[in-house]
CSV table of C-alpha atoms in Angstrom, one decimal:
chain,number,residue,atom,x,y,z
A,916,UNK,CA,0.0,0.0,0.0
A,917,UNK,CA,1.2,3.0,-0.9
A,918,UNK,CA,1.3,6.2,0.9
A,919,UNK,CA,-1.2,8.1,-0.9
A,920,UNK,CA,-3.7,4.9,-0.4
A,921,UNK,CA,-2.8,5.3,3.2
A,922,UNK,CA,-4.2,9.0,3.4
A,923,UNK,CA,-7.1,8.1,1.6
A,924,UNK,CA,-7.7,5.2,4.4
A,925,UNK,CA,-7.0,8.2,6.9
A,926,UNK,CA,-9.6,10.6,5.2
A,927,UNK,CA,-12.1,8.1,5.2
A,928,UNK,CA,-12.1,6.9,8.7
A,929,UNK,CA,-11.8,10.9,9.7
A,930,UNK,CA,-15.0,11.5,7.9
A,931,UNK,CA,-16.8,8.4,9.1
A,932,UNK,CA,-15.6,9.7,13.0
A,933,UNK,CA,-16.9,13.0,12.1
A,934,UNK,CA,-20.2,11.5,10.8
A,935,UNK,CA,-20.4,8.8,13.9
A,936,UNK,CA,-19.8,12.0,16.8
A,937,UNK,CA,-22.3,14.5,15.3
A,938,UNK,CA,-26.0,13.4,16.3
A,939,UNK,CA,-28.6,16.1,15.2
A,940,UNK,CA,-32.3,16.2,17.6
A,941,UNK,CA,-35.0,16.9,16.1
A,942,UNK,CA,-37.4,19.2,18.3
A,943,UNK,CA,-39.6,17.9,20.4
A,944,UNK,CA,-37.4,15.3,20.3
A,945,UNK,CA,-35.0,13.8,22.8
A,946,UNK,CA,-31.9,11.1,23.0
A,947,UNK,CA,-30.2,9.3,25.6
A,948,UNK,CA,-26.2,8.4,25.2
A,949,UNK,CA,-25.6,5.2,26.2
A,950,UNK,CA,-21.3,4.6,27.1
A,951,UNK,CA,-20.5,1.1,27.1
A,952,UNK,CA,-24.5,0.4,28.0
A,953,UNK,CA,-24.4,2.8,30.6
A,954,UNK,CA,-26.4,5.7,30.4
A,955,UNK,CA,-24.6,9.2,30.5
A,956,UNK,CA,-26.6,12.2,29.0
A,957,UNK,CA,-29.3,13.1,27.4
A,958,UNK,CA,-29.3,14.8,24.0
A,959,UNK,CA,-31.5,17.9,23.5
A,960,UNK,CA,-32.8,19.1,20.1
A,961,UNK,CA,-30.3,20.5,18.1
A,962,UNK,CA,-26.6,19.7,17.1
A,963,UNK,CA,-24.7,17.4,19.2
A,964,UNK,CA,-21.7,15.5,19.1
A,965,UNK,CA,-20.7,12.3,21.2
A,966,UNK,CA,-18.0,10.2,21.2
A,967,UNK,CA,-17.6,7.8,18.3
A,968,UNK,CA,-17.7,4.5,19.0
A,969,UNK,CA,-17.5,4.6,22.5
A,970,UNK,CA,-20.8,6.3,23.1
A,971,UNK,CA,-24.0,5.3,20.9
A,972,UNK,CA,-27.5,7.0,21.1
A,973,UNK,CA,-29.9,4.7,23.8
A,974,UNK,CA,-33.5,6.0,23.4
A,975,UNK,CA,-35.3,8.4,21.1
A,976,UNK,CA,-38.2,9.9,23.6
A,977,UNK,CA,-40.9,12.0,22.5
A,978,UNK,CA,-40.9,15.0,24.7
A,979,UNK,CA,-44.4,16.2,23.3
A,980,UNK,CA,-47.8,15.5,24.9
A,981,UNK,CA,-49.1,12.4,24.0
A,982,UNK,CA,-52.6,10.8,23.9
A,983,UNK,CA,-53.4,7.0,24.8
A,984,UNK,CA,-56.9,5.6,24.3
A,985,UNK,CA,-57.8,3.9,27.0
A,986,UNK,CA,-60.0,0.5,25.9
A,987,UNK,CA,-63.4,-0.4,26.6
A,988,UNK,CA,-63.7,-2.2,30.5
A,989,UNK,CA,-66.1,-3.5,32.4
A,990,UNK,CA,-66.6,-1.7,35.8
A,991,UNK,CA,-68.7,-3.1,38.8
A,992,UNK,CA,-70.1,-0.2,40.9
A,993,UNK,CA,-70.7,0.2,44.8
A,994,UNK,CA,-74.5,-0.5,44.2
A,995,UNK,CA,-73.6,-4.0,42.0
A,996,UNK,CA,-74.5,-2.3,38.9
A,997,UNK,CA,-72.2,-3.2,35.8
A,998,UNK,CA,-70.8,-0.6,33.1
A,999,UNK,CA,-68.9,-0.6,30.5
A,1000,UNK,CA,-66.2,2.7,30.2
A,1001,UNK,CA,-63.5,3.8,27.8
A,1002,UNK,CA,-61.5,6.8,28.0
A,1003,UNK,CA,-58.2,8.9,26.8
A,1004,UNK,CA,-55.1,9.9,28.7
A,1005,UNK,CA,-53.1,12.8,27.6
A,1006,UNK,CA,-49.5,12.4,29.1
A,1007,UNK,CA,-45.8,13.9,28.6
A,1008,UNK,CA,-42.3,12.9,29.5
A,1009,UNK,CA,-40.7,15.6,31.3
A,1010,UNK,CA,-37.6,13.5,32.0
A,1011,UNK,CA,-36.4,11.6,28.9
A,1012,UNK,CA,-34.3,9.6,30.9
A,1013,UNK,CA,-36.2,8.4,34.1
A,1014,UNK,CA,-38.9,7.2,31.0
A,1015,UNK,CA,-36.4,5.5,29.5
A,1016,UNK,CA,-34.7,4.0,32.1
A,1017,UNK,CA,-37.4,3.2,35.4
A,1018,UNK,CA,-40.0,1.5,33.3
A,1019,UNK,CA,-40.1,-0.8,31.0
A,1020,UNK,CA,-42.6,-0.5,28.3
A,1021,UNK,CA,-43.6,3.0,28.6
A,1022,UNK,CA,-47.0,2.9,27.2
A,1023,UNK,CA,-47.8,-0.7,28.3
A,1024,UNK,CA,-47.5,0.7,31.8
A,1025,UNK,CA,-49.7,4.2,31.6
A,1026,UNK,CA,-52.3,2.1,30.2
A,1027,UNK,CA,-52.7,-0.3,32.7
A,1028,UNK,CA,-52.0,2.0,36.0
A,1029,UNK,CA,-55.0,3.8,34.0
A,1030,UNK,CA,-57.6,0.6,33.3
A,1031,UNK,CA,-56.7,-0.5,37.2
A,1032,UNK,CA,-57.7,3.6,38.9
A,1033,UNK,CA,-60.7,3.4,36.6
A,1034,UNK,CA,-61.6,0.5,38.2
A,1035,UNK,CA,-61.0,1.6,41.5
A,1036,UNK,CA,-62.3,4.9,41.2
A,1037,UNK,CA,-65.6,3.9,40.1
A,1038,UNK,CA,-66.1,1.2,42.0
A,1039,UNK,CA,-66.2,3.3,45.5
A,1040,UNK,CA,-69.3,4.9,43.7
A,1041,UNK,CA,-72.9,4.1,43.2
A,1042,UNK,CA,-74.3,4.5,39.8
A,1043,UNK,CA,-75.6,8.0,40.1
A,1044,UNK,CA,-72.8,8.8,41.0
A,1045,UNK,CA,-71.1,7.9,38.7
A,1046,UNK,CA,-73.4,9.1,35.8
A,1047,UNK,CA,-73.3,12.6,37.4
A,1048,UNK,CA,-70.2,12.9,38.8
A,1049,UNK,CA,-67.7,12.3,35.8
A,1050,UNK,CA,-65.3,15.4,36.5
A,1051,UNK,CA,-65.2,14.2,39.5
A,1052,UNK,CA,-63.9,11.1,38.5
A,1053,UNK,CA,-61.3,12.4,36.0
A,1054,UNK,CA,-60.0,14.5,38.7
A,1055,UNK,CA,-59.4,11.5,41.2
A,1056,UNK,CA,-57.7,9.7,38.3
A,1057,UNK,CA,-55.7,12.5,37.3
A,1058,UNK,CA,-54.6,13.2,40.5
A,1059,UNK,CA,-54.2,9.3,41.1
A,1060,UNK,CA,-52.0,8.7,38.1
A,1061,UNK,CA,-50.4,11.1,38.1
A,1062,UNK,CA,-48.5,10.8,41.4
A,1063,UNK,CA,-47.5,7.4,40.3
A,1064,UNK,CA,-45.9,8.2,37.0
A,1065,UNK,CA,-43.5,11.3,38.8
A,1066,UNK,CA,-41.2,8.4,39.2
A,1067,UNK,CA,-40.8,7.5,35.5
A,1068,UNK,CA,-40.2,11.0,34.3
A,1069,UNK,CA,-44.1,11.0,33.4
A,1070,UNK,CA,-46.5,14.4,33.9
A,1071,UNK,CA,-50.3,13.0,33.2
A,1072,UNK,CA,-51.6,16.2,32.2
A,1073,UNK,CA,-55.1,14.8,31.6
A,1074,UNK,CA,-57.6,12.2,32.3
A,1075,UNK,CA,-61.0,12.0,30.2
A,1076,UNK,CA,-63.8,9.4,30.6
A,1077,UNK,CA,-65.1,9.3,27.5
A,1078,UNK,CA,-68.4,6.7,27.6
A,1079,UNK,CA,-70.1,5.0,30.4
A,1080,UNK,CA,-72.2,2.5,29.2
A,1081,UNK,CA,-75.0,0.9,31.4
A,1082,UNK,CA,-76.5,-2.7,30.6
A,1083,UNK,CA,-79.5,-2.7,28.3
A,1084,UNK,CA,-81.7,-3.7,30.8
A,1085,UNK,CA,-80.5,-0.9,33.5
A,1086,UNK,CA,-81.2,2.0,31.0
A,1087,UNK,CA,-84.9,1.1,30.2
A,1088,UNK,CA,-85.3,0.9,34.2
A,1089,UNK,CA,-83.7,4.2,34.1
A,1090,UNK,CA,-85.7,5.7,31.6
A,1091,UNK,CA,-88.7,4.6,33.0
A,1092,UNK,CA,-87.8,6.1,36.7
A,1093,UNK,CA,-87.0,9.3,34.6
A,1094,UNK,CA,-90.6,9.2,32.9
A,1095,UNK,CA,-92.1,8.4,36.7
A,1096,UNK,CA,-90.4,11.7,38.1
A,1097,UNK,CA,-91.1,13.7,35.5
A,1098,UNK,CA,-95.6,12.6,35.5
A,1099,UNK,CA,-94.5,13.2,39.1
A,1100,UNK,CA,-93.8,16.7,38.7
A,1101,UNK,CA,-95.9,17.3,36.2
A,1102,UNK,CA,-98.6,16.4,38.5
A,1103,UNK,CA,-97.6,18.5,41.6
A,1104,UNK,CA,-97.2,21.2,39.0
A,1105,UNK,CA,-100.7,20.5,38.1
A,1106,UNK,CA,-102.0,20.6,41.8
A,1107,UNK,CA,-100.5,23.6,42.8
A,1108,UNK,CA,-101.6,25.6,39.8
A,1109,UNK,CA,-104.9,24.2,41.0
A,1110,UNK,CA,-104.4,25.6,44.6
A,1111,UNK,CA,-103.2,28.9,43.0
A,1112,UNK,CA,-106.5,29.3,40.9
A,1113,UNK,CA,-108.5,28.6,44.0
A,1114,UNK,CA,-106.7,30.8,46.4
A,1115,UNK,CA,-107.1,33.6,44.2
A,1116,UNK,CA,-110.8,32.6,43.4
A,1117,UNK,CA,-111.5,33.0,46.9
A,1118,UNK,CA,-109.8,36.5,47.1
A,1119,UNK,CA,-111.6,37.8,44.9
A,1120,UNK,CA,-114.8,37.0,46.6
A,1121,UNK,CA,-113.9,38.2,49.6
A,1122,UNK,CA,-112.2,41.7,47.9
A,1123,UNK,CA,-116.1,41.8,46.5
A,1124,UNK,CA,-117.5,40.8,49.3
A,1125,UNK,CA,-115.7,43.7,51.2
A,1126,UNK,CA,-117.1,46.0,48.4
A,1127,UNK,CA,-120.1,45.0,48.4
A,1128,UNK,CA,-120.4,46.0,52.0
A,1129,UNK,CA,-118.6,49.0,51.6
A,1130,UNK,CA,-121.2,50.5,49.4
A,1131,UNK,CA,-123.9,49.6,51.4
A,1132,UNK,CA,-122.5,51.4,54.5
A,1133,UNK,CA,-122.0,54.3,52.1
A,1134,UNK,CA,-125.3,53.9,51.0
A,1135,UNK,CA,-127.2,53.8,54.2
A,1136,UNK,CA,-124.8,56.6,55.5
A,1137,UNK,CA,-126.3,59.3,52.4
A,1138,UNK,CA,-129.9,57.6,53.0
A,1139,UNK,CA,-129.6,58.5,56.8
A,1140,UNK,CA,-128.2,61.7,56.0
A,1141,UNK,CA,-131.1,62.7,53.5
A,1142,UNK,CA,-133.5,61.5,55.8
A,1143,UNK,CA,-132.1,64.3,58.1
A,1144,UNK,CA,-131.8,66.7,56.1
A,1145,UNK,CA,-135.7,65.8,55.5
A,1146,UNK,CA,-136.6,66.0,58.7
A,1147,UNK,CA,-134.9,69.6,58.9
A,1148,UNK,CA,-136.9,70.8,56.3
A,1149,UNK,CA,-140.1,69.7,57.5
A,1150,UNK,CA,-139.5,70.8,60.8
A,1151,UNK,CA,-138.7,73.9,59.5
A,1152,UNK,CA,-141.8,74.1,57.7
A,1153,UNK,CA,-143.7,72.9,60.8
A,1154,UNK,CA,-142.1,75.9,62.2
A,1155,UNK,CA,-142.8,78.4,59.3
A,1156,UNK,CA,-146.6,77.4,59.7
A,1157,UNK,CA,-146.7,77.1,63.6
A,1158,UNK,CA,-145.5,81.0,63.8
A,1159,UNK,CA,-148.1,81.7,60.8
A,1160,UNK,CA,-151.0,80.1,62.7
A,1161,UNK,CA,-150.1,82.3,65.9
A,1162,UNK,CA,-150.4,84.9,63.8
A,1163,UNK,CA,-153.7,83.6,62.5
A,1164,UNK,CA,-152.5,83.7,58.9
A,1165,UNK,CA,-156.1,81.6,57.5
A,1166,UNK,CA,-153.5,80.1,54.8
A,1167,UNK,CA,-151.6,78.6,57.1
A,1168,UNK,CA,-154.2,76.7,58.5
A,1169,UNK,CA,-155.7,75.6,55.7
A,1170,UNK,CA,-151.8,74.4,54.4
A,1171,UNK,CA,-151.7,72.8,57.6
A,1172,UNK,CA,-154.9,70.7,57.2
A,1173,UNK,CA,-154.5,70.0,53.3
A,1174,UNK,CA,-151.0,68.9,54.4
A,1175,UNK,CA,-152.7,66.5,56.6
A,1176,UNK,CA,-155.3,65.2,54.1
A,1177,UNK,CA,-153.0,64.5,51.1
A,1178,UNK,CA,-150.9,62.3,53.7
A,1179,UNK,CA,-154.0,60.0,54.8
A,1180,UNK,CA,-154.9,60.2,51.2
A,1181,UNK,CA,-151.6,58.3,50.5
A,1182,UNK,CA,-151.5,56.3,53.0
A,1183,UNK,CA,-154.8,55.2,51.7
A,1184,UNK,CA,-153.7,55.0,48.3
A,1185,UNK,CA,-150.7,53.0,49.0
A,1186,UNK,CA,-153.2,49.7,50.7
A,1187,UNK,CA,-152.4,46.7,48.6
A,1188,UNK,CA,-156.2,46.2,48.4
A,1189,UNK,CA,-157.1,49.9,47.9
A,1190,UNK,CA,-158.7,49.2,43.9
A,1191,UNK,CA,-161.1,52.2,44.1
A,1192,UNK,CA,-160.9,55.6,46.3
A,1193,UNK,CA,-163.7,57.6,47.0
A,1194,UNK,CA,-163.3,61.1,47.2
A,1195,UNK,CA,-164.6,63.3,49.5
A,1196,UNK,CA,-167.2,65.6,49.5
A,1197,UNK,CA,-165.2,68.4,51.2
A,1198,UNK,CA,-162.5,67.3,48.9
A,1199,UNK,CA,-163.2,70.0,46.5
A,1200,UNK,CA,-162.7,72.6,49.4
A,1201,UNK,CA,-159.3,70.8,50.3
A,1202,UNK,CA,-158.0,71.1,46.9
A,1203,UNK,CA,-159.0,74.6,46.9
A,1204,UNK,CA,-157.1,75.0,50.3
A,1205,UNK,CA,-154.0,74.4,48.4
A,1206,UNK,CA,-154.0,77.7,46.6
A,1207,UNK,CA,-153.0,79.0,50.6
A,1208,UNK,CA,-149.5,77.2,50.2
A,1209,UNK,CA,-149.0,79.3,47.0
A,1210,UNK,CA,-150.4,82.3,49.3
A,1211,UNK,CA,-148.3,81.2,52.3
A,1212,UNK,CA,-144.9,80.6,49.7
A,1213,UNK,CA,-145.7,83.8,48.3
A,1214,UNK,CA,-145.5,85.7,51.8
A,1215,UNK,CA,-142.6,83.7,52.8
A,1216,UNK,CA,-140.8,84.0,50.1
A,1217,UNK,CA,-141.8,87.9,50.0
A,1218,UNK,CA,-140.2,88.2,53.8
A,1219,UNK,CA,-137.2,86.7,52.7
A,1220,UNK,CA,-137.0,88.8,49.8
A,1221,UNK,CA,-137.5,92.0,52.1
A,1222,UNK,CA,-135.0,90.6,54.5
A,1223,UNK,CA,-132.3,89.7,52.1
């Protein structure tokens, strides 16, 4: 071999060193060196270089977040009822090397700390529960798993249940409770728009009752009052003819007397079996009385007039 084969032997192994030793990450992207099978770094995205032959790259860990469906499973509940349930897991490795390095079987072993809480969870809880209370439960599991991947570099950042499945039998019972409680409602509804209806019904009776009454008080208060007022008129005209009489006004005393006859002609008038009246003879002379009121009005009216 010659020595310009020899330099070409050099230059070839120099480049294959340089090519071995430089180790580009992609982002999101992490690598662990491995020295003899014995880990030593980790590589972050970017260039890097290692040692060639001596050092070879271990894992490649993804340092995104991740998602893991979590299968179907059958769940027993507090009460004995059985469901089925699935979910998702969302996860990311914060420490490429504890994931590579303190669990075997990354994935494998999220999943099944996962399908175990599930089980335990959910089967501390009765089936109400546990149809009403799901962010509850992906709480407890998030805070559940969570604490038991720290150790493998793990972060859990979110746990969702995504169906919870009843036996067939189970949901017709349910929806027929549902259909119960909602006739139930539907009839206490009913009853106490009922009691509504007749509680104002009777309110307003008694409002119009109290009206009623009302206007009768106010109505025997202005009859009483006319009444009075009557009987001040007539007792002032009692008194007007009184001091006429003393005088011995004539008119006056025939007023007086024709007053007196028209009010047992009334009375007479007013019998239920009074068909036929008979006038008096001296009725003539009564009526004629009459013209003294227009003579005793006249004078009255003349001294007020004088007086005013």
């Amino acid at each position: 071999m010659g020595f310009g084969a020899f330099v070409l032997v050099l230059l070839v192994l120099a480049i294959l060193l340089v090519f071995l030793s430089v180790k580009p990450v992609p982002q999101g992207m992490e690598y662990t060196v491995e020295r003899f099978g014995r880990y030593t770094n980790t590589l972050t995205p970017g260039l890097n270089i290692i040692m060639p032959v001596i050092d070879k790259i271990g894992r490649k860990m993804i340092m995104m977040e991740q998602v893991l469906d979590v299968p179907s499973q059958e769940v027993i509940t507090k009460d004995n009822a059985m469901v089925t349930v699935d979910g998702v897991v969302f996860y990311q490795v914060m420490d490429a090397a504890k994931a590579a390095y303190e669990v075997s079987k990354l994935e494998w072993a999220i999943l099944n700390l996962v399908m175990t809480n599930i089980r335990t969870v959910m089967g501390s809880m009765d089936l109400d529960e546990l149809l009403s209370r799901r962010d509850d439960i992906n709480a407890r599991l998030l805070t559940v798993v969570d604490d038991a991947t720290t150790p493998w570099g793990i972060k859990a950042t979110r746990i969702e249940i995504k169906d919870i499945a009843p036996p067939k039998d189970l949901v017709e019972a349910m929806g027929k409770q549902m259909k119960a409680e909602r006739l139930k409602r539907a009839s206490i509804l009913e009853a106490e728009g009922l009691r509504q209806s007749e509680i104002l019904r009777a309110e307003g009776a008694q409002q119009a009752a109290v009206l009623e009454a009302e206007g009768r008080k106010e109505a025997a208060y202005r009859d009483a009052d006319a009444r009075e007022r009557l009987a001040q008129a007539e007792a002032r005209a009692t008194l007007m003819v009184s001091e006429a009489i003393g005088k011995g006004d004539l008119n006056a005393i025939n007023y007086f007397i024709a007053q007196k006859y028209i009010d047992a002609l009334q009375k007479v008038a007013s019998a239920e079996n009074a068909k036929l009246i008979f006038m008096p003879l001296e009725a003539s002379s009564v009526i004629g009385a009459l013209g003294g009121i227009g003579e005793l009005a006249k004078e009255a009216l003349g001294k007020n007039t004088k007086g005013a």
